[in-house]
Each structure stands twice: as C-alpha cells, then as structure tokens.
Short mmCIF file of N, CA and C in Angstrom, two decimals:
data_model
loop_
_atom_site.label_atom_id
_atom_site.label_comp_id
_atom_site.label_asym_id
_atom_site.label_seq_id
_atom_site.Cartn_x
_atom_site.Cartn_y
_atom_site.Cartn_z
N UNK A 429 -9.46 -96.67 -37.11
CA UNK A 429 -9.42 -95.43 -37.87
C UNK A 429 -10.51 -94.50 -37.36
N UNK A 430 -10.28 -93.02 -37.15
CA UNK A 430 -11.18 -92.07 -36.74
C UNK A 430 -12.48 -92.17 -37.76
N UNK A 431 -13.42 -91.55 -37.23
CA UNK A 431 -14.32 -91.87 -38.37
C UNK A 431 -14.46 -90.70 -39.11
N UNK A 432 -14.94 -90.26 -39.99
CA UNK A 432 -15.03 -89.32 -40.78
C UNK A 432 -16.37 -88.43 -40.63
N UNK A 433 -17.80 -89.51 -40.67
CA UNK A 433 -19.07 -88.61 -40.23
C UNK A 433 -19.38 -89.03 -39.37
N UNK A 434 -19.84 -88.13 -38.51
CA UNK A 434 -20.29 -88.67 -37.34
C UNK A 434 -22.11 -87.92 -37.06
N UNK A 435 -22.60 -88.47 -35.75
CA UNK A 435 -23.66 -88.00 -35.49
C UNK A 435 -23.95 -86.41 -35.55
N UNK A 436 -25.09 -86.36 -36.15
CA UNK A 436 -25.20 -84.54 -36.50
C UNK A 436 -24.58 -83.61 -37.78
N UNK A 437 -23.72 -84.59 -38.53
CA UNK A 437 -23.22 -84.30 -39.90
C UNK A 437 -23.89 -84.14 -40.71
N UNK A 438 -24.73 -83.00 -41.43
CA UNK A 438 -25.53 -82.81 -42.70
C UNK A 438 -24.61 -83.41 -43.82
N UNK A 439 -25.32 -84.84 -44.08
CA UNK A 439 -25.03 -85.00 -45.38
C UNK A 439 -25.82 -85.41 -46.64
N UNK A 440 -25.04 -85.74 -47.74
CA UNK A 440 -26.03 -85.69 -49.33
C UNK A 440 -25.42 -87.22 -49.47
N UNK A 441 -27.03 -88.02 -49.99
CA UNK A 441 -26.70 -88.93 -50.31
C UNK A 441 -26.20 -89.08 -51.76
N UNK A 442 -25.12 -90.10 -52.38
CA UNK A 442 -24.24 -90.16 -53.33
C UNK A 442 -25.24 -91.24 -54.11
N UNK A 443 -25.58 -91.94 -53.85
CA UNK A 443 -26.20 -93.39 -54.61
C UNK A 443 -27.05 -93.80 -53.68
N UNK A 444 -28.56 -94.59 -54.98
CA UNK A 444 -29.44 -94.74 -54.47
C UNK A 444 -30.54 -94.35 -54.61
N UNK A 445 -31.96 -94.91 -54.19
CA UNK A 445 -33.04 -94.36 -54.16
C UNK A 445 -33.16 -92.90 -53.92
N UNK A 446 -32.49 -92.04 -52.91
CA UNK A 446 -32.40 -91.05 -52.04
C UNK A 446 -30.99 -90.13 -52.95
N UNK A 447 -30.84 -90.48 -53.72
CA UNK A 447 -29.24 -89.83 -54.54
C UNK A 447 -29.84 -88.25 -54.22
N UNK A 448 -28.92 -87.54 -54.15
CA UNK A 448 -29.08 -85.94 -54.05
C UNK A 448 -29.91 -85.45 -53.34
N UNK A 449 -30.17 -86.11 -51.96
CA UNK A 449 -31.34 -85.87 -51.20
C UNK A 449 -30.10 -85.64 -49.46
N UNK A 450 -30.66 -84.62 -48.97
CA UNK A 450 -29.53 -84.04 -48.01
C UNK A 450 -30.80 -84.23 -46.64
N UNK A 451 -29.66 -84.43 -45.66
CA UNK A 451 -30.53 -84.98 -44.18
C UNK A 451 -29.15 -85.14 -43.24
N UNK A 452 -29.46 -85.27 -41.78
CA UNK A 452 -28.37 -85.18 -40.59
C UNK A 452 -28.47 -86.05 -39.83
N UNK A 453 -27.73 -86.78 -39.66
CA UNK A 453 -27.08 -88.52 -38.74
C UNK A 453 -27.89 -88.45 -38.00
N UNK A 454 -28.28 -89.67 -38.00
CA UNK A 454 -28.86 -89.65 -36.36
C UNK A 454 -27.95 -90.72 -35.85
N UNK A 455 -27.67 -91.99 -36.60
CA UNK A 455 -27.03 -92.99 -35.80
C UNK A 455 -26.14 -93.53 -36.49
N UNK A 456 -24.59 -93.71 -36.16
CA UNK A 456 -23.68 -94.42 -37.03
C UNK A 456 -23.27 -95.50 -36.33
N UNK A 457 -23.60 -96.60 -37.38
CA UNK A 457 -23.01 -97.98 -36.57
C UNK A 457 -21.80 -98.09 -37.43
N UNK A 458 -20.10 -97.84 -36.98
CA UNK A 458 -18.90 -97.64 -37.56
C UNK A 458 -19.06 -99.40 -37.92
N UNK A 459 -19.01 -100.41 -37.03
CA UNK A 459 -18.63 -101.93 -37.36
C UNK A 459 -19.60 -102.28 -38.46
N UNK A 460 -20.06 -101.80 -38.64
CA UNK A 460 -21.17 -102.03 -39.89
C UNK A 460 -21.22 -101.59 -41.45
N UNK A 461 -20.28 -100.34 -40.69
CA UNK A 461 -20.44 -99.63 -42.04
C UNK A 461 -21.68 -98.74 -42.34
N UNK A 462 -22.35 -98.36 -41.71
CA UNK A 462 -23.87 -97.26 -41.93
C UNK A 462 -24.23 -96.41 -41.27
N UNK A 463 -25.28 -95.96 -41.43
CA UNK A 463 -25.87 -94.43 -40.89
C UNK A 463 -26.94 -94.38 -41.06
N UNK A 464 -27.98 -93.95 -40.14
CA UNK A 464 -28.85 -93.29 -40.30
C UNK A 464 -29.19 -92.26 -40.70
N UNK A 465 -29.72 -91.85 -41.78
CA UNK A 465 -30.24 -90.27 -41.64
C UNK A 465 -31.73 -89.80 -41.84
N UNK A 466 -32.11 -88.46 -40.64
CA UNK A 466 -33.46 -88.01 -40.93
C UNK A 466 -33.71 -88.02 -42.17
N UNK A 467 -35.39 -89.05 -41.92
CA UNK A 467 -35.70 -88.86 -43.37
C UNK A 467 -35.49 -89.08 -44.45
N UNK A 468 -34.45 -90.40 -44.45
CA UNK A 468 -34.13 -90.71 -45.75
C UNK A 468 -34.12 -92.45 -45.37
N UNK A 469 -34.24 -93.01 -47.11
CA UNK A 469 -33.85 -94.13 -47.08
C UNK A 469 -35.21 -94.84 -45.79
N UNK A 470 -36.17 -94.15 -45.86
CA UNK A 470 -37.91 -94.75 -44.99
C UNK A 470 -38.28 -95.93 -45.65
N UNK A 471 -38.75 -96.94 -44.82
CA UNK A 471 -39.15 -98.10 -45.26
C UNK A 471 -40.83 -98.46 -44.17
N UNK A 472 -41.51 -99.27 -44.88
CA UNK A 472 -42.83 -99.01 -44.13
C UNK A 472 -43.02 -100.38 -42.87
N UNK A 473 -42.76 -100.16 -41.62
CA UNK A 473 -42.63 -101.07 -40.77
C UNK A 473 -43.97 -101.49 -40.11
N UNK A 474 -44.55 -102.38 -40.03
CA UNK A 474 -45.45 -103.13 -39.36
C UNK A 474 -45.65 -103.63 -37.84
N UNK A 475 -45.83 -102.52 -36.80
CA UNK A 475 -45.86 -102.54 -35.49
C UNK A 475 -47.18 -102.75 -35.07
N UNK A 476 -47.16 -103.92 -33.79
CA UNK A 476 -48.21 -104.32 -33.21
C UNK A 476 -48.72 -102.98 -32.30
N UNK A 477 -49.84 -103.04 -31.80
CA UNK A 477 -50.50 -101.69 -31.13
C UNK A 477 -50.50 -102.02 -29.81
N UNK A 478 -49.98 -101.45 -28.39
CA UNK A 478 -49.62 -101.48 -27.34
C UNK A 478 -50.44 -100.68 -26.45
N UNK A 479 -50.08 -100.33 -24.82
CA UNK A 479 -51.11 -99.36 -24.44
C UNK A 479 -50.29 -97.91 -24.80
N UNK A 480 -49.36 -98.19 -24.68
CA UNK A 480 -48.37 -96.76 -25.22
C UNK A 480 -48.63 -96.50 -26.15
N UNK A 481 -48.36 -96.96 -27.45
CA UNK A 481 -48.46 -96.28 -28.62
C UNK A 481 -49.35 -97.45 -29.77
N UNK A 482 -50.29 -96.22 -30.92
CA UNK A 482 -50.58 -97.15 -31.57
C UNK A 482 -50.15 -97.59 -32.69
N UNK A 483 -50.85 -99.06 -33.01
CA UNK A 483 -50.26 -100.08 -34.03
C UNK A 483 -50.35 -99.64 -35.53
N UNK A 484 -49.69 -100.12 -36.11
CA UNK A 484 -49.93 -99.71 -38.22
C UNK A 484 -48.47 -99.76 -38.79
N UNK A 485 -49.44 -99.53 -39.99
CA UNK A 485 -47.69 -99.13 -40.82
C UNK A 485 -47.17 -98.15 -40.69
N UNK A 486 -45.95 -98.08 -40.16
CA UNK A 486 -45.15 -96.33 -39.43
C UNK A 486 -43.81 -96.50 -40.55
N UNK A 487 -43.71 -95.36 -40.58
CA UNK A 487 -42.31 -95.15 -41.59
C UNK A 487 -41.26 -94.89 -40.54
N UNK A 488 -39.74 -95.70 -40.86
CA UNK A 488 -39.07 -95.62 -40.19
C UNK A 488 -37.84 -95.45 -41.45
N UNK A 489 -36.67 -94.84 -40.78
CA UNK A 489 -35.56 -94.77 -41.72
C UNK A 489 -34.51 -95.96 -41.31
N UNK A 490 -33.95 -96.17 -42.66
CA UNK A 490 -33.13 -97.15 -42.54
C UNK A 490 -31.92 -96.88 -42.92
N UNK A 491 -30.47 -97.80 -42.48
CA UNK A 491 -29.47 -97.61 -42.29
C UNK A 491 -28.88 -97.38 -43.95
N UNK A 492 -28.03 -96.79 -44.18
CA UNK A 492 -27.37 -96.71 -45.43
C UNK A 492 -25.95 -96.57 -45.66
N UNK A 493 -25.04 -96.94 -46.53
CA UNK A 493 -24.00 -97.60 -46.46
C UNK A 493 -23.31 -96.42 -46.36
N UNK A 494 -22.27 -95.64 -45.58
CA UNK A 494 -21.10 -94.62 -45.56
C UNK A 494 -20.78 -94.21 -46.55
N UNK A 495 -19.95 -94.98 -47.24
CA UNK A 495 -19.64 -95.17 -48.61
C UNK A 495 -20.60 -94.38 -49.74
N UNK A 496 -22.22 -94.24 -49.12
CA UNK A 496 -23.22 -93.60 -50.17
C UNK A 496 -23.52 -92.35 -49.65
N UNK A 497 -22.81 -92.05 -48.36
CA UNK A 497 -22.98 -90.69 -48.23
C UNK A 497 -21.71 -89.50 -48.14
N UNK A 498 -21.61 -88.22 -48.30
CA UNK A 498 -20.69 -87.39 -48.15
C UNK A 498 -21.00 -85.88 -47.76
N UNK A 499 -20.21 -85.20 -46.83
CA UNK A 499 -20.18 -84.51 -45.64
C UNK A 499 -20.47 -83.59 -46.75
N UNK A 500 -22.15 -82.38 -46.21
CA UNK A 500 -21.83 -81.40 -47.07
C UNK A 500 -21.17 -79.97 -46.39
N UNK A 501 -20.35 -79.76 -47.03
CA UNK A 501 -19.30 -78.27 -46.76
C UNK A 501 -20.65 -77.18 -46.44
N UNK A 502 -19.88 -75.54 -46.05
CA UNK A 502 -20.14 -74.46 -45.87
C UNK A 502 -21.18 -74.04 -47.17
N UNK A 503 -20.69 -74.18 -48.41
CA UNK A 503 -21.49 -73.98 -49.74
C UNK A 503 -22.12 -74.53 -50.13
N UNK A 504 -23.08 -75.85 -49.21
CA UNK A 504 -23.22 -77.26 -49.83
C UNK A 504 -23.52 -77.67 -50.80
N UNK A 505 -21.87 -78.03 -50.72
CA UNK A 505 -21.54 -78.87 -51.82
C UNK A 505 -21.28 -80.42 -51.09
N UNK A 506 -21.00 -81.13 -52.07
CA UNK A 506 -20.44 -82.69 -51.14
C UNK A 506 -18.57 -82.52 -51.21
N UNK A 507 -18.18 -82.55 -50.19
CA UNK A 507 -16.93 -82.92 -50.01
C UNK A 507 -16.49 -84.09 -48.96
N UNK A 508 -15.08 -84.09 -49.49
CA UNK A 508 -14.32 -84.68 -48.51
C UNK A 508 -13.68 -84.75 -47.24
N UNK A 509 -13.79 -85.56 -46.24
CA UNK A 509 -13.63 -85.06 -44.86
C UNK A 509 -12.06 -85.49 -44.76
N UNK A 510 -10.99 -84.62 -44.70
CA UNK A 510 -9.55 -85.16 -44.35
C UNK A 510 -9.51 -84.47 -42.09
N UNK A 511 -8.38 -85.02 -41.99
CA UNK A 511 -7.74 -84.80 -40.74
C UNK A 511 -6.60 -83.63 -40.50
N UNK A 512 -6.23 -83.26 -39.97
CA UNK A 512 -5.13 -82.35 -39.44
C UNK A 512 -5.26 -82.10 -37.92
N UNK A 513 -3.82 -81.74 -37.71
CA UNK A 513 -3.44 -81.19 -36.39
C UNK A 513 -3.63 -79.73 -36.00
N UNK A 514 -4.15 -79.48 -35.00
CA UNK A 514 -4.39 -77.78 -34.97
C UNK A 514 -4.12 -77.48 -33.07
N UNK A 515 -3.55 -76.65 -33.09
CA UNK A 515 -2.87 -77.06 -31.13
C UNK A 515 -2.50 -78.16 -30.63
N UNK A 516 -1.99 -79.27 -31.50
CA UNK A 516 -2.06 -80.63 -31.20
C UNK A 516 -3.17 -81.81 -30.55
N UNK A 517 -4.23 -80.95 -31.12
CA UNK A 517 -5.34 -82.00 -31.31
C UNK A 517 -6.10 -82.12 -32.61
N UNK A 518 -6.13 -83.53 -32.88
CA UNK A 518 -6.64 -83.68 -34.39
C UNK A 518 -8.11 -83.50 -34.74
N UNK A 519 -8.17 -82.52 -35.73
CA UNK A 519 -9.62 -81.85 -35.81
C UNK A 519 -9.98 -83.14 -37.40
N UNK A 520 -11.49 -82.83 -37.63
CA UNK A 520 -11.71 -82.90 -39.20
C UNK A 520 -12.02 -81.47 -39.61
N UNK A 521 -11.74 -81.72 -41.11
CA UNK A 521 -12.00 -80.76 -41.87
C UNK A 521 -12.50 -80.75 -43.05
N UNK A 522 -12.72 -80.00 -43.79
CA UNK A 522 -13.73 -79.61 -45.49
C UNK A 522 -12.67 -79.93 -46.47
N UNK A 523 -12.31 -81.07 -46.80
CA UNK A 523 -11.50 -80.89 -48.04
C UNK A 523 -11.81 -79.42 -49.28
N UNK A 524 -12.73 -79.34 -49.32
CA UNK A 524 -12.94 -78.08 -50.35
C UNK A 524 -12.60 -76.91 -50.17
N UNK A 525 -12.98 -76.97 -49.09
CA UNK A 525 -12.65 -75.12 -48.27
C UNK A 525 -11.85 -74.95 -47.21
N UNK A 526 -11.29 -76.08 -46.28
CA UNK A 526 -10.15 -76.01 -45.79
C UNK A 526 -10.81 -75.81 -44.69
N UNK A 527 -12.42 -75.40 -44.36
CA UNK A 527 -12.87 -75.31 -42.86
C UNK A 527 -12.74 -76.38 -42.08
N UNK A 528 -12.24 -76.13 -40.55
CA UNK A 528 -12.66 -76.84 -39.52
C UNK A 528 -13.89 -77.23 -39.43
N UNK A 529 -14.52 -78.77 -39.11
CA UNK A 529 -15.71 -79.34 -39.10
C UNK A 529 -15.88 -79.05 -37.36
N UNK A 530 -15.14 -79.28 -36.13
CA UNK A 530 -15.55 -79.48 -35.61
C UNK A 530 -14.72 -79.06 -35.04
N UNK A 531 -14.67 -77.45 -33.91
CA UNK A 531 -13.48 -77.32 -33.50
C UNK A 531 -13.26 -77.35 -31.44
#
C-alpha cells in the first residue's frame, strides 16, 4: 500500500505525551509502523564521549506510531490523506480541502 505520510509532511500529533504538538518527518520506517518527527516525542540518551563529539545526556527524538499522527492541511487543521488520479499519475491529497499534497 502507498504510504500516506511521508518524509517532510508537517504533521499534528493525535495521542500521547506530544497530543496537539505539530513538527515535520524526518524518518518513516513503513515495516514498522512509525515516524520520526522534529522535536517531538525526545527521550534523554546516554552517549559515551569520543574525539568527534562530546559525551552526556543528549536529547534525541523517538519514533511514534502513524496511527498517532495526521497530515496537517493548508488551514492547519489535521486531515485525511486520500489518493486520486490526475494525468494518470496517482497524487495524494487533503481530504478537507481537496488540495494536491504533492504535485
């Protein structure tokens, strides 16, 4: 199945620590089911100190379930991402407003 959000999608999280808190993909693992997004969903990680970079507690974001997030439209609002044909290639689009997501 196509996926619905993909990398670079501003979206609002639905459920959760982060509920009503809006941020943009960085990484979708589809077989998994999740997403990354800037800035949300940070957890405090414990990295050893190297000659590159140094060691401590660094905040990193963590993956969150698809299912808890949704694409925000032109007005942002949270909507739904459906499919259609447009020159015979299948675009997504804004369930709410009928815009092309990605043309």
């Amino acid at each position: 199945m196509a996926a619905k959000l993909k990398k670079g999608d501003k979206v609002i999280v639905l459920a959760g620590k982060d509920k009503g808190k809006t941020g943009e993909i960085t990484l979708v693992d589809p077989k998994a089911g999740k997403a990354v997004v800037e800035g949300l969903n940070m957890a405090l990680r414990h990295t050893r100190q190297t000659q590159t970079s140094q060691g401590g507690r660094l905040a990193k974001a963590m993956p969150i379930a698809l299912s808890n997030l949704a694409f925000v439209d032109a007005n942002g609002k949270a909507t739904r991402v459906g499919f259609k044909f447009e020159d015979g290639k299948k675009v997504r689009f804004a369930k709410t407003t009928g815009d092309v997501i990605d043309a």
